[in-house]
Amino acid sequence: MGIIETRHLTHDYQKIDEDGKTQVSCRAVDDVDLDVSPGQFIAILGHNGSGKSTLAKHLNAILLPTQGTVYVDGLDTRDAEKLDAIRQRAGMVFQNPDNQIIGTVVEEDVAFGPENMGVSPREIEQRVEASLKTVDMWEYRKHSPNRLSGGQKQRVAIAGVVAMEPMCIVLDEPTAMLDPVGRKEVIRAAQKLNREKQVTIILITHYMEEVIEADRVIVMDQGKILMQGTPREIFSRVEELKAHRLDVPQVTMLAHELRKSGLPIPEGILTVEELADAISPLVNHTESKKG
Amino acid sequence: MSIKIEHLNYIYSQGTAYEKQALTDINLELPDGQFAGVIGHTGSGKSTLIQHLNGLIKATEGTVYYNGENIYAENYVMKDLRSRVGLVFQYPEYQLFEVDVFTDVCFGPKNLGLPKEEVEKRAYEALRQVGLKEKYFKKSPFELSGGQKRRAAIAGILAMQPEVLILDEPTAGLDPRGRDDILEQIARLHAERGITVVLVSHSMEDIAKYVERIIVMEKGRVRFDDTPKKVFEHDRELEQIGLAAPQVTYVMRELKNRGMDVDLCATTIDEAKQSILRCMAGRG
């Protein structure tokens, strides 16, 4: 069974005027079926307003469906009695590193989640240590969060979720406000959790280089799933991505352009190595002809 | 006409326990009409540097000249400088505060003491320049999307009609479409009005695409200051200071390593493509 299943998930935002009447209703997520198996690394792409954050917020019952159903490890998110169980299974990390840290010391912040779950003090200690080590922030355990860099703060936020030992972590643009180094640190932490602890990761991002190692990429547009597949399948559809003004990694774009110019280069090139591998035999071939 | 910085040093919280040298011996000249990029790791001093350019921060040592005048001179009118050198902060949308977008954009020119008619004319023009449609003018800034808010905030600076426009990571946190829109509009402003633009960015791909000069900051000093091509030749050193060259530069390097005679200076997709095709044609 999947860790996350949505069936015909639809969500409408309503704008309510001063008299409490609905003025406008806007469909943010439109009939989405999503299945995520345990241990997968899923990346969700899409523009602002494409519905990806709204979708994400359904995965730990911050939002409830207007229509359709969301199951987290088989639990229906509309079942209010299961709310704690759902949030323990699916943790969430948000975009702004300054909005999600509450403790005055790093280790206290990480302990907050398990404390609220009623975990014993000794186990809290163990969990705090393990999760801070996973995100490489153990040496900062006694620091004040407000003096950390953005990437470090985000990793503390991830540790806080990890300490609750969730099966699944949803990261909603965790790197959007970070510099390139901070971005890499956060993505590396998510990949490590996925590989070493088999935590299911759902990563929402605008940065293409962050999705090329995902098991599956989902592209959202106007509340619907526009494309779905492996990174290679998705990035083979350059023209479609461009038509929706989505980014394509520079190396994929260059490969695509060369292909359009007549060079026999396959679509879906994702790394510098792959492109070089595709180009260099062509040169050797022409050289040998000449010789 | 230019901005000139001579032997600039800046120390934060001088004389306290938190004293920190943020900038060390900076010497730069920004000629009129240049499109320059400033890159550097977080904490390298980029933001501190640009806040000197319109006098928001006063140098601990050294001098800043605007059009040949020392801005620290006793009789220098700082207010004048701030209307000529427009600074768009990071996340400028946090500074939107008026009841509607149009009024917000009017705030700057109004404070310059311009007549109402001129203020509104400038506000219209600025909003048009950033590509914000008229239907948003009377909306509360908080009803706009992230990219629209950002554009409204930039319009607020443009309405002052600055001679120099400095933008501190104007595309941070935006989606690819919002990012491209804003950068294209800035490039167009630079081309059409000839204003000097200083763009602070983390994205090497963006920088490579738009600017004619890159200033690389590291630990409060200028590490490199040259054309993008020359700067990106130092890809190893850039990596050591937490930066990187654009991805295509690495493709070219790899091809060169494999014996192809490609142009190592290619920094954009188009340049790389031309060079690879030329190389193929030459050999075939």
Coordinates of C-alpha atoms in Angstrom, one line a residue:
Chain A
M1 CA 0.0 0.0 0.0
G2 CA 1.2 3.5 -0.7
I3 CA 2.3 5.9 2.0
I4 CA 0.4 8.7 0.3
E5 CA -2.7 8.2 -1.9
T6 CA -5.0 10.9 -3.1
R7 CA -8.2 10.1 -5.0
H8 CA -9.9 12.9 -7.0
L9 CA -8.3 15.4 -4.7
T10 CA -9.9 18.8 -5.3
H11 CA -9.4 22.0 -3.3
D12 CA -11.2 25.3 -3.7
Y13 CA -10.0 28.5 -2.0
Q14 CA -12.8 30.8 -1.1
K15 CA -12.7 34.5 -0.7
I16 CA -15.2 35.6 1.8
D17 CA -16.4 39.2 2.0
E18 CA -17.2 41.1 5.2
D19 CA -20.7 39.6 5.5
G20 CA -19.4 36.1 5.4
K21 CA -20.6 35.5 1.9
T22 CA -18.4 33.7 -0.6
Q23 CA -17.2 36.2 -3.2
V24 CA -15.0 34.1 -5.4
S25 CA -14.1 30.5 -5.4
C26 CA -10.9 29.4 -7.0
R27 CA -9.9 25.9 -7.8
A28 CA -6.3 25.4 -6.7
V29 CA -6.1 21.6 -7.0
D30 CA -8.2 19.9 -9.6
D31 CA -9.0 16.1 -9.4
V32 CA -5.5 14.9 -8.6
D33 CA -4.7 11.2 -8.1
L34 CA -1.3 10.7 -6.6
D35 CA 0.3 7.5 -5.4
V36 CA 3.5 7.5 -3.5
S37 CA 5.2 4.2 -2.5
P38 CA 7.2 4.0 0.7
G39 CA 10.9 5.0 0.3
Q40 CA 10.4 7.0 -2.9
F41 CA 11.9 10.4 -3.6
I42 CA 9.3 12.4 -5.5
A43 CA 9.9 15.9 -6.9
I44 CA 7.0 18.2 -7.7
L45 CA 7.6 21.1 -10.1
G46 CA 5.4 23.9 -11.3
H47 CA 4.9 27.6 -11.3
N48 CA 3.6 29.7 -8.4
G49 CA -0.1 29.2 -8.4
S50 CA 0.1 25.8 -10.1
G51 CA -1.3 24.1 -7.0
K52 CA 1.8 22.3 -5.7
S53 CA 1.8 23.9 -2.3
T54 CA -1.9 23.4 -1.8
L55 CA -1.4 19.8 -2.8
A56 CA 1.5 19.5 -0.3
K57 CA -0.6 20.9 2.5
H58 CA -3.1 18.2 2.1
L59 CA -0.4 15.5 2.8
N60 CA -0.4 16.2 6.5
A61 CA -3.9 17.5 6.9
I62 CA -3.1 21.2 7.1
L63 CA -5.7 21.5 4.4
L64 CA -8.6 19.2 3.9
P65 CA -10.0 18.3 0.5
T66 CA -13.0 20.2 -0.8
Q67 CA -13.7 17.0 -2.8
G68 CA -11.9 13.6 -2.9
T69 CA -9.8 11.9 -0.4
V70 CA -6.3 11.8 0.9
Y71 CA -4.9 8.8 2.7
V72 CA -1.6 9.0 4.7
D73 CA -0.5 5.4 5.4
G74 CA -4.1 4.4 4.9
L75 CA -5.5 7.0 7.3
D76 CA -8.1 9.4 5.9
T77 CA -7.0 13.0 6.6
R78 CA -10.6 14.0 7.2
D79 CA -10.7 11.8 10.3
A80 CA -10.1 14.3 13.0
E81 CA -9.3 11.6 15.6
K82 CA -6.4 10.5 13.4
L83 CA -4.8 13.9 13.1
D84 CA -1.9 13.3 15.5
A85 CA -1.2 10.0 13.9
I86 CA -1.2 11.5 10.4
R87 CA 1.1 14.4 11.4
Q88 CA 3.4 12.0 13.1
R89 CA 3.6 10.0 9.8
A90 CA 4.0 12.9 7.4
G91 CA 6.1 15.8 8.5
M92 CA 6.4 19.1 6.7
V93 CA 9.2 21.6 6.1
F94 CA 8.4 25.1 4.7
Q95 CA 10.1 27.7 2.6
N96 CA 11.1 30.4 5.0
P97 CA 13.8 29.3 7.4
D98 CA 12.9 32.1 9.8
N99 CA 9.2 31.0 10.2
Q100 CA 9.6 27.5 11.6
I101 CA 12.1 27.6 14.4
I102 CA 10.7 28.2 17.8
G103 CA 13.4 27.0 20.3
T104 CA 16.1 29.4 21.6
V105 CA 18.7 26.6 21.4
V106 CA 19.1 24.3 18.4
E107 CA 18.6 21.1 20.4
E108 CA 15.6 22.4 22.2
D109 CA 14.0 23.2 18.9
V110 CA 14.6 19.7 17.6
A111 CA 13.2 18.2 20.8
F112 CA 9.9 20.2 20.5
G113 CA 8.1 17.7 18.3
P114 CA 8.9 14.4 20.1
E115 CA 8.2 16.2 23.4
N116 CA 4.7 17.0 22.3
M117 CA 4.3 13.4 21.2
G118 CA 5.0 12.3 24.8
V119 CA 8.2 10.5 24.0
S120 CA 10.3 9.7 27.1
P121 CA 13.1 12.2 27.9
R122 CA 15.8 9.6 27.4
E123 CA 14.5 8.7 24.0
I124 CA 14.1 12.4 23.1
E125 CA 17.8 12.8 23.8
Q126 CA 18.7 9.9 21.5
R127 CA 16.4 11.2 18.7
V128 CA 17.7 14.7 18.9
E129 CA 21.3 13.4 18.6
A130 CA 20.4 11.1 15.7
S131 CA 18.5 13.6 13.8
L132 CA 21.0 16.5 14.2
K133 CA 23.7 14.1 13.1
T134 CA 21.7 13.1 10.0
V135 CA 21.5 16.7 8.9
D136 CA 25.1 17.4 9.9
M137 CA 24.1 20.0 12.5
W138 CA 25.2 18.1 15.7
E139 CA 28.1 20.5 16.4
Y140 CA 25.6 23.4 16.5
R141 CA 23.3 21.7 19.1
K142 CA 24.1 24.4 21.7
H143 CA 23.9 27.3 19.3
S144 CA 21.1 29.9 19.1
P145 CA 19.2 29.3 15.8
N146 CA 19.1 33.0 14.9
R147 CA 22.8 33.1 14.3
L148 CA 22.7 30.3 11.8
S149 CA 22.8 30.6 8.0
G150 CA 19.6 30.0 6.1
G151 CA 20.8 26.5 5.0
Q152 CA 21.7 25.6 8.6
K153 CA 18.3 26.8 9.8
Q154 CA 16.5 24.7 7.2
R155 CA 18.5 21.7 8.3
V156 CA 17.5 22.3 11.9
A157 CA 13.9 22.5 10.8
I158 CA 14.4 19.1 9.0
A159 CA 16.0 17.6 12.1
G160 CA 12.9 18.8 14.1
V161 CA 10.7 16.8 11.7
V162 CA 13.1 13.8 11.6
A163 CA 13.0 13.6 15.4
M164 CA 9.3 12.8 15.2
E165 CA 10.4 9.8 13.1
P166 CA 7.9 10.3 10.2
M167 CA 7.6 7.9 7.4
C168 CA 7.3 10.7 4.9
I169 CA 8.6 14.3 4.8
V170 CA 7.1 16.9 2.6
L171 CA 9.5 19.8 1.8
D172 CA 7.7 22.8 0.3
E173 CA 10.3 24.9 -1.6
P174 CA 12.9 24.4 1.3
T175 CA 15.7 26.0 -0.8
A176 CA 13.9 28.9 -2.4
M177 CA 15.4 31.5 0.0
L178 CA 18.9 30.0 0.2
D179 CA 22.1 30.6 -1.5
P180 CA 23.7 27.9 -3.7
V181 CA 25.7 26.4 -0.9
G182 CA 22.7 26.3 1.5
R183 CA 20.6 24.7 -1.2
K184 CA 23.1 21.9 -1.7
E185 CA 23.3 21.2 2.0
V186 CA 19.5 20.9 2.4
I187 CA 19.1 18.7 -0.7
R188 CA 22.0 16.5 0.5
A189 CA 20.2 16.1 3.9
A190 CA 17.0 15.1 2.2
Q191 CA 18.8 12.6 -0.1
K192 CA 20.6 11.1 2.9
L193 CA 17.3 10.6 4.8
N194 CA 15.9 8.9 1.8
R195 CA 18.8 6.6 1.1
E196 CA 19.9 5.7 4.7
K197 CA 16.6 5.8 6.6
Q198 CA 14.2 5.0 3.7
V199 CA 12.2 8.1 4.6
T200 CA 9.8 8.9 1.7
I201 CA 10.6 12.4 0.4
I202 CA 8.3 14.7 -1.4
L203 CA 10.3 17.7 -2.6
I204 CA 8.6 20.8 -4.1
T205 CA 11.0 23.0 -5.9
H206 CA 11.7 25.4 -8.8
Y207 CA 15.3 24.3 -9.2
M208 CA 15.7 21.7 -11.9
E209 CA 19.1 20.6 -10.7
E210 CA 17.4 19.4 -7.5
V211 CA 15.1 17.0 -9.2
I212 CA 17.4 15.1 -11.5
E213 CA 18.1 12.5 -8.8
A214 CA 14.5 12.0 -7.9
D215 CA 12.8 8.7 -8.6
R216 CA 9.8 10.4 -10.1
V217 CA 9.1 14.0 -11.2
I218 CA 5.6 15.4 -11.2
V219 CA 4.9 18.6 -13.1
M220 CA 1.8 20.5 -11.9
D221 CA 0.0 23.1 -13.9
Q222 CA -3.3 24.9 -13.2
G223 CA -4.1 22.5 -10.3
K224 CA -3.6 19.3 -12.4
I225 CA -0.8 16.9 -13.0
L226 CA 0.6 17.9 -16.4
M227 CA 3.5 15.4 -16.7
Q228 CA 4.8 12.6 -14.6
G229 CA 7.8 10.3 -15.1
T230 CA 11.4 9.8 -14.3
P231 CA 13.7 12.9 -14.6
R232 CA 15.0 11.6 -17.9
E233 CA 11.5 11.2 -19.3
I234 CA 10.4 14.6 -18.1
F235 CA 13.5 16.4 -19.4
S236 CA 13.1 14.7 -22.8
R237 CA 10.1 16.9 -23.3
V238 CA 12.0 20.2 -23.6
E239 CA 9.6 21.9 -25.9
E240 CA 6.6 21.2 -23.7
L241 CA 8.5 22.4 -20.6
K242 CA 9.5 25.5 -22.4
A243 CA 6.0 26.1 -23.7
H244 CA 4.9 26.2 -20.0
R245 CA 7.9 28.4 -19.3
L246 CA 9.4 25.9 -16.9
D247 CA 13.1 25.7 -16.5
V248 CA 15.3 23.0 -18.1
P249 CA 18.8 22.4 -16.8
Q250 CA 21.4 24.2 -18.9
V251 CA 23.1 21.0 -20.0
T252 CA 19.7 19.5 -21.1
M253 CA 18.9 22.6 -23.0
L254 CA 22.3 22.6 -24.8
A255 CA 21.9 19.0 -25.7
H256 CA 18.4 19.8 -27.1
E257 CA 19.7 22.7 -29.1
L258 CA 22.5 20.6 -30.6
R259 CA 20.1 17.9 -31.5
K260 CA 17.9 20.5 -33.2
S261 CA 21.0 21.6 -35.2
G262 CA 21.3 18.0 -36.5
L263 CA 23.7 16.3 -34.2
P264 CA 22.5 12.8 -33.2
I265 CA 22.3 13.4 -29.5
P266 CA 19.6 11.7 -27.4
E267 CA 16.9 13.6 -25.6
G268 CA 16.9 13.7 -21.8
I269 CA 20.6 14.4 -21.2
L270 CA 20.9 15.3 -17.5
T271 CA 24.5 15.7 -16.6
V272 CA 27.7 17.3 -18.1
E273 CA 29.2 13.8 -18.3
E274 CA 26.3 12.4 -20.3
L275 CA 26.5 15.2 -22.8
A276 CA 30.3 14.9 -23.2
D277 CA 29.8 11.1 -23.7
A278 CA 27.2 11.8 -26.4
I279 CA 29.4 14.4 -28.2
S280 CA 32.9 13.0 -28.2
P281 CA 32.1 9.8 -30.2
L282 CA 30.8 12.0 -33.0
V283 CA 34.1 13.8 -33.2
N284 CA 36.2 10.7 -33.2
H285 CA 34.0 9.3 -35.9
T286 CA 34.5 12.3 -38.2
E287 CA 38.2 12.3 -37.4
S288 CA 38.6 8.6 -38.4
K289 CA 36.8 9.3 -41.6
K290 CA 39.2 12.1 -42.4
G291 CA 42.2 9.8 -41.5
Chain B
M1 CA 29.6 60.5 -14.7
S2 CA 30.2 57.4 -12.6
I3 CA 30.3 55.9 -9.1
K4 CA 33.8 55.6 -7.8
I5 CA 34.9 53.9 -4.6
E6 CA 38.3 54.4 -3.2
H7 CA 40.0 52.4 -0.4
L8 CA 36.7 51.7 1.2
N9 CA 36.7 49.8 4.5
Y10 CA 33.7 49.1 6.6
I11 CA 33.6 47.6 10.1
Y12 CA 30.3 46.6 11.7
S13 CA 29.7 47.5 15.4
Q14 CA 33.1 49.1 15.7
G15 CA 34.4 49.2 19.3
T16 CA 32.1 46.4 20.5
A17 CA 32.5 42.7 21.1
Y18 CA 30.7 42.1 17.8
E19 CA 33.1 44.1 15.8
K20 CA 33.5 42.7 12.3
Q21 CA 35.3 43.9 9.3
A22 CA 32.8 43.5 6.5
L23 CA 34.6 45.3 3.6
T24 CA 38.3 45.6 3.1
D25 CA 40.0 48.1 0.8
I26 CA 37.5 48.2 -2.0
N27 CA 38.4 50.1 -5.1
L28 CA 35.8 50.1 -7.9
E29 CA 34.5 52.4 -10.6
L30 CA 31.1 51.9 -12.2
P31 CA 30.9 53.9 -15.4
D32 CA 27.6 55.3 -16.7
G33 CA 25.3 52.9 -18.4
Q34 CA 27.1 49.7 -17.3
F35 CA 25.3 46.5 -16.5
A36 CA 27.3 45.0 -13.7
G37 CA 26.8 41.9 -11.7
V38 CA 27.9 41.3 -8.1
I39 CA 28.3 37.7 -6.9
G40 CA 29.6 36.2 -3.7
H41 CA 28.7 33.7 -1.1
T42 CA 26.4 34.7 1.7
G43 CA 28.4 36.9 4.1
S44 CA 30.9 38.0 1.5
G45 CA 29.9 41.6 1.8
K46 CA 27.8 42.1 -1.4
S47 CA 24.9 43.7 0.4
T48 CA 27.1 45.8 2.6
L49 CA 28.9 47.0 -0.5
I50 CA 25.8 48.1 -2.5
Q51 CA 24.4 49.9 0.5
H52 CA 27.4 52.2 0.3
L53 CA 26.5 53.2 -3.2
N54 CA 23.5 55.3 -2.1
G55 CA 24.9 56.3 1.2
L56 CA 22.7 54.1 3.4
I57 CA 25.9 52.9 5.1
K58 CA 28.8 55.2 5.7
A59 CA 32.2 53.8 5.1
T60 CA 34.5 53.5 8.2
E61 CA 37.3 54.5 5.9
G62 CA 37.6 55.5 2.3
T63 CA 35.5 57.6 0.0
V64 CA 32.6 57.2 -2.4
Y65 CA 32.3 59.6 -5.3
Y66 CA 29.1 60.1 -7.3
N67 CA 29.7 62.0 -10.5
G68 CA 33.0 63.2 -9.1
E69 CA 31.5 64.5 -5.9
N70 CA 32.5 63.1 -2.5
I71 CA 29.3 61.9 -1.0
Y72 CA 30.7 62.2 2.5
A73 CA 31.5 65.9 2.0
E74 CA 29.8 68.1 4.6
N75 CA 27.7 70.0 2.1
Y76 CA 26.7 67.0 0.0
V77 CA 22.9 66.5 -0.3
M78 CA 22.4 62.8 0.6
K79 CA 18.7 63.0 -0.3
D80 CA 19.7 63.9 -3.8
L81 CA 21.9 60.9 -4.1
R82 CA 19.2 58.6 -2.9
S83 CA 16.8 59.8 -5.6
R84 CA 19.5 59.2 -8.2
V85 CA 20.8 55.9 -7.0
G86 CA 17.8 53.6 -6.5
L87 CA 18.3 50.5 -4.3
V88 CA 15.9 47.6 -4.5
F89 CA 16.4 45.4 -1.4
Q90 CA 16.1 41.7 -1.1
Y91 CA 12.4 40.7 -0.7
P92 CA 11.3 44.3 -1.5
E93 CA 7.7 43.2 -1.4
Y94 CA 7.9 43.2 2.4
Q95 CA 8.2 47.0 2.1
L96 CA 4.9 47.5 0.3
F97 CA 2.6 49.2 2.7
E98 CA 0.1 51.5 1.0
V99 CA -3.6 50.7 0.5
D100 CA -3.1 50.0 -3.2
V101 CA -0.4 49.4 -5.7
F102 CA -0.6 52.7 -7.4
T103 CA -0.4 54.8 -4.2
D104 CA 2.5 52.7 -3.1
V105 CA 4.5 53.5 -6.2
C106 CA 3.6 57.2 -5.8
F107 CA 5.2 57.3 -2.4
G108 CA 8.8 57.8 -3.7
P109 CA 8.2 60.6 -6.2
K110 CA 5.8 62.3 -3.8
N111 CA 8.5 62.5 -1.3
L112 CA 10.8 64.1 -3.8
G113 CA 8.3 67.0 -3.7
L114 CA 7.1 66.7 -7.2
P115 CA 3.7 68.0 -8.3
K116 CA 0.8 65.5 -8.1
E117 CA 0.5 65.3 -11.9
E118 CA 4.1 64.4 -12.3
V119 CA 4.0 61.9 -9.5
E120 CA 1.2 60.0 -11.1
K121 CA 2.7 60.2 -14.5
R122 CA 5.9 58.6 -13.2
A123 CA 4.0 56.0 -11.3
Y124 CA 2.1 55.0 -14.4
E125 CA 5.3 54.8 -16.4
A126 CA 7.1 52.8 -13.8
L127 CA 4.3 50.3 -13.5
R128 CA 4.2 50.0 -17.2
Q129 CA 7.9 49.4 -17.3
V130 CA 7.7 46.5 -14.9
G131 CA 4.9 45.0 -16.9
L132 CA 2.2 45.2 -14.3
K133 CA -1.3 45.4 -15.8
E134 CA -3.6 48.3 -15.1
K135 CA -6.2 46.0 -13.5
Y136 CA -3.8 45.6 -10.5
F137 CA -3.2 49.3 -9.9
K138 CA -6.0 49.7 -7.5
K139 CA -5.6 46.4 -5.7
S140 CA -4.1 46.0 -2.3
P141 CA -0.4 45.0 -2.7
F142 CA -1.2 41.9 -0.6
E143 CA -3.6 40.5 -3.1
L144 CA -0.9 40.2 -5.7
S145 CA 1.2 37.1 -6.4
G146 CA 4.9 37.0 -5.3
G147 CA 6.2 38.0 -8.7
Q148 CA 3.7 40.8 -9.1
K149 CA 4.5 42.2 -5.6
R150 CA 8.1 42.2 -6.5
R151 CA 7.4 44.1 -9.7
A152 CA 5.3 46.6 -7.8
A153 CA 8.2 47.2 -5.3
I154 CA 10.6 47.7 -8.2
A155 CA 8.2 50.1 -9.8
G156 CA 8.3 52.1 -6.6
I157 CA 12.0 52.7 -7.1
L158 CA 11.8 53.3 -10.9
A159 CA 9.2 56.0 -10.3
M160 CA 12.0 58.0 -8.7
Q161 CA 13.7 57.8 -12.1
P162 CA 17.1 56.9 -10.8
E163 CA 20.2 57.1 -12.9
V164 CA 21.6 54.0 -11.2
L165 CA 19.5 51.0 -10.3
I166 CA 20.8 48.5 -7.8
L167 CA 19.0 45.3 -7.2
D168 CA 19.9 42.9 -4.4
E169 CA 18.8 39.4 -5.5
P170 CA 15.7 40.6 -7.3
T171 CA 14.6 37.1 -8.3
A172 CA 15.2 35.2 -5.0
G173 CA 12.2 33.0 -4.2
L174 CA 10.5 33.6 -7.5
D175 CA 9.5 30.8 -9.9
P176 CA 11.3 30.5 -13.3
R177 CA 8.6 32.5 -15.1
G178 CA 8.7 35.3 -12.6
R179 CA 12.5 35.4 -12.6
D180 CA 12.7 35.6 -16.4
D181 CA 10.1 38.3 -16.6
I182 CA 11.8 40.5 -14.1
L183 CA 15.3 40.0 -15.5
E184 CA 14.0 40.7 -19.1
Q185 CA 12.4 43.9 -17.9
I186 CA 15.5 45.1 -16.1
A187 CA 17.6 44.3 -19.3
R188 CA 15.1 46.3 -21.4
L189 CA 15.3 49.3 -19.0
H190 CA 19.0 49.2 -19.3
A191 CA 18.9 49.1 -23.0
E192 CA 16.1 51.7 -23.5
R193 CA 16.9 54.2 -20.8
G194 CA 20.6 53.6 -20.6
I195 CA 20.6 53.5 -16.8
T196 CA 23.4 51.9 -14.9
V197 CA 22.3 48.6 -13.4
V198 CA 24.0 46.7 -10.6
L199 CA 22.6 43.2 -10.2
V200 CA 23.4 41.1 -7.1
S201 CA 22.6 37.5 -7.7
H202 CA 23.4 33.9 -6.7
S203 CA 22.6 32.6 -10.1
M204 CA 25.6 32.3 -12.4
E205 CA 23.4 31.5 -15.3
D206 CA 21.4 34.7 -14.9
I207 CA 24.5 36.8 -14.4
A208 CA 26.2 35.2 -17.5
K209 CA 23.2 36.0 -19.6
Y210 CA 22.8 39.7 -18.8
V211 CA 25.8 41.5 -17.4
E212 CA 28.9 42.9 -19.1
R213 CA 31.0 42.8 -16.0
I214 CA 31.2 40.7 -12.9
I215 CA 32.5 41.7 -9.5
V216 CA 33.1 38.6 -7.3
M217 CA 33.2 39.3 -3.6
E218 CA 34.9 37.1 -1.1
K219 CA 35.3 37.8 2.6
G220 CA 34.8 41.5 2.2
R221 CA 37.2 41.9 -0.7
V222 CA 37.0 42.0 -4.5
R223 CA 38.3 38.7 -5.6
F224 CA 37.6 39.1 -9.4
D225 CA 36.4 42.0 -11.4
D226 CA 36.2 41.3 -15.1
T227 CA 34.0 40.3 -18.1
P228 CA 31.9 37.2 -17.4
K229 CA 34.1 35.1 -19.7
K230 CA 37.3 36.0 -17.9
V231 CA 35.7 35.5 -14.5
F232 CA 34.3 32.1 -15.3
E233 CA 37.7 30.9 -16.4
H234 CA 38.4 30.7 -12.7
D235 CA 35.8 28.0 -12.2
R236 CA 38.0 26.1 -9.7
E237 CA 38.6 29.2 -7.6
L238 CA 34.9 30.1 -7.8
E239 CA 34.0 26.7 -6.4
Q240 CA 36.4 27.1 -3.5
I241 CA 34.6 30.2 -2.4
G242 CA 31.2 28.5 -2.6
L243 CA 30.3 29.7 -6.2
A244 CA 30.3 28.0 -9.5
A245 CA 30.6 28.8 -13.2
P246 CA 27.4 28.3 -15.4
Q247 CA 26.8 24.6 -16.2
V248 CA 27.7 25.0 -19.9
T249 CA 31.2 26.2 -18.9
Y250 CA 31.7 22.7 -17.4
V251 CA 30.5 21.1 -20.5
M252 CA 33.1 22.9 -22.5
R253 CA 35.8 22.1 -20.1
E254 CA 34.9 18.4 -20.2
L255 CA 34.9 18.4 -24.1
K256 CA 38.3 20.1 -24.1
N257 CA 39.6 17.4 -21.7
R258 CA 38.4 14.9 -24.2
G259 CA 40.4 16.5 -26.9
M260 CA 37.9 18.8 -28.6
D261 CA 39.0 22.2 -29.6
V262 CA 36.0 24.1 -28.2
D263 CA 35.8 27.6 -26.9
L264 CA 36.4 27.5 -23.1
C265 CA 35.0 31.0 -22.7
A266 CA 31.4 30.0 -23.7
T267 CA 29.1 30.9 -20.8
T268 CA 25.7 30.8 -22.5
I269 CA 23.8 28.0 -24.2
D270 CA 24.0 29.8 -27.5
E271 CA 27.7 30.4 -27.4
A272 CA 28.3 26.8 -26.4
K273 CA 26.2 25.5 -29.2
Q274 CA 27.9 27.7 -31.8
S275 CA 31.4 26.6 -30.6
I276 CA 30.5 22.9 -30.6
L277 CA 29.0 23.1 -34.1
R278 CA 32.0 25.1 -35.4
C279 CA 34.3 22.5 -33.9
M280 CA 32.4 19.7 -35.6
A281 CA 32.3 21.4 -38.9
G282 CA 36.0 22.2 -38.8
R283 CA 36.9 18.6 -38.3
G284 CA 34.4 17.0 -40.6

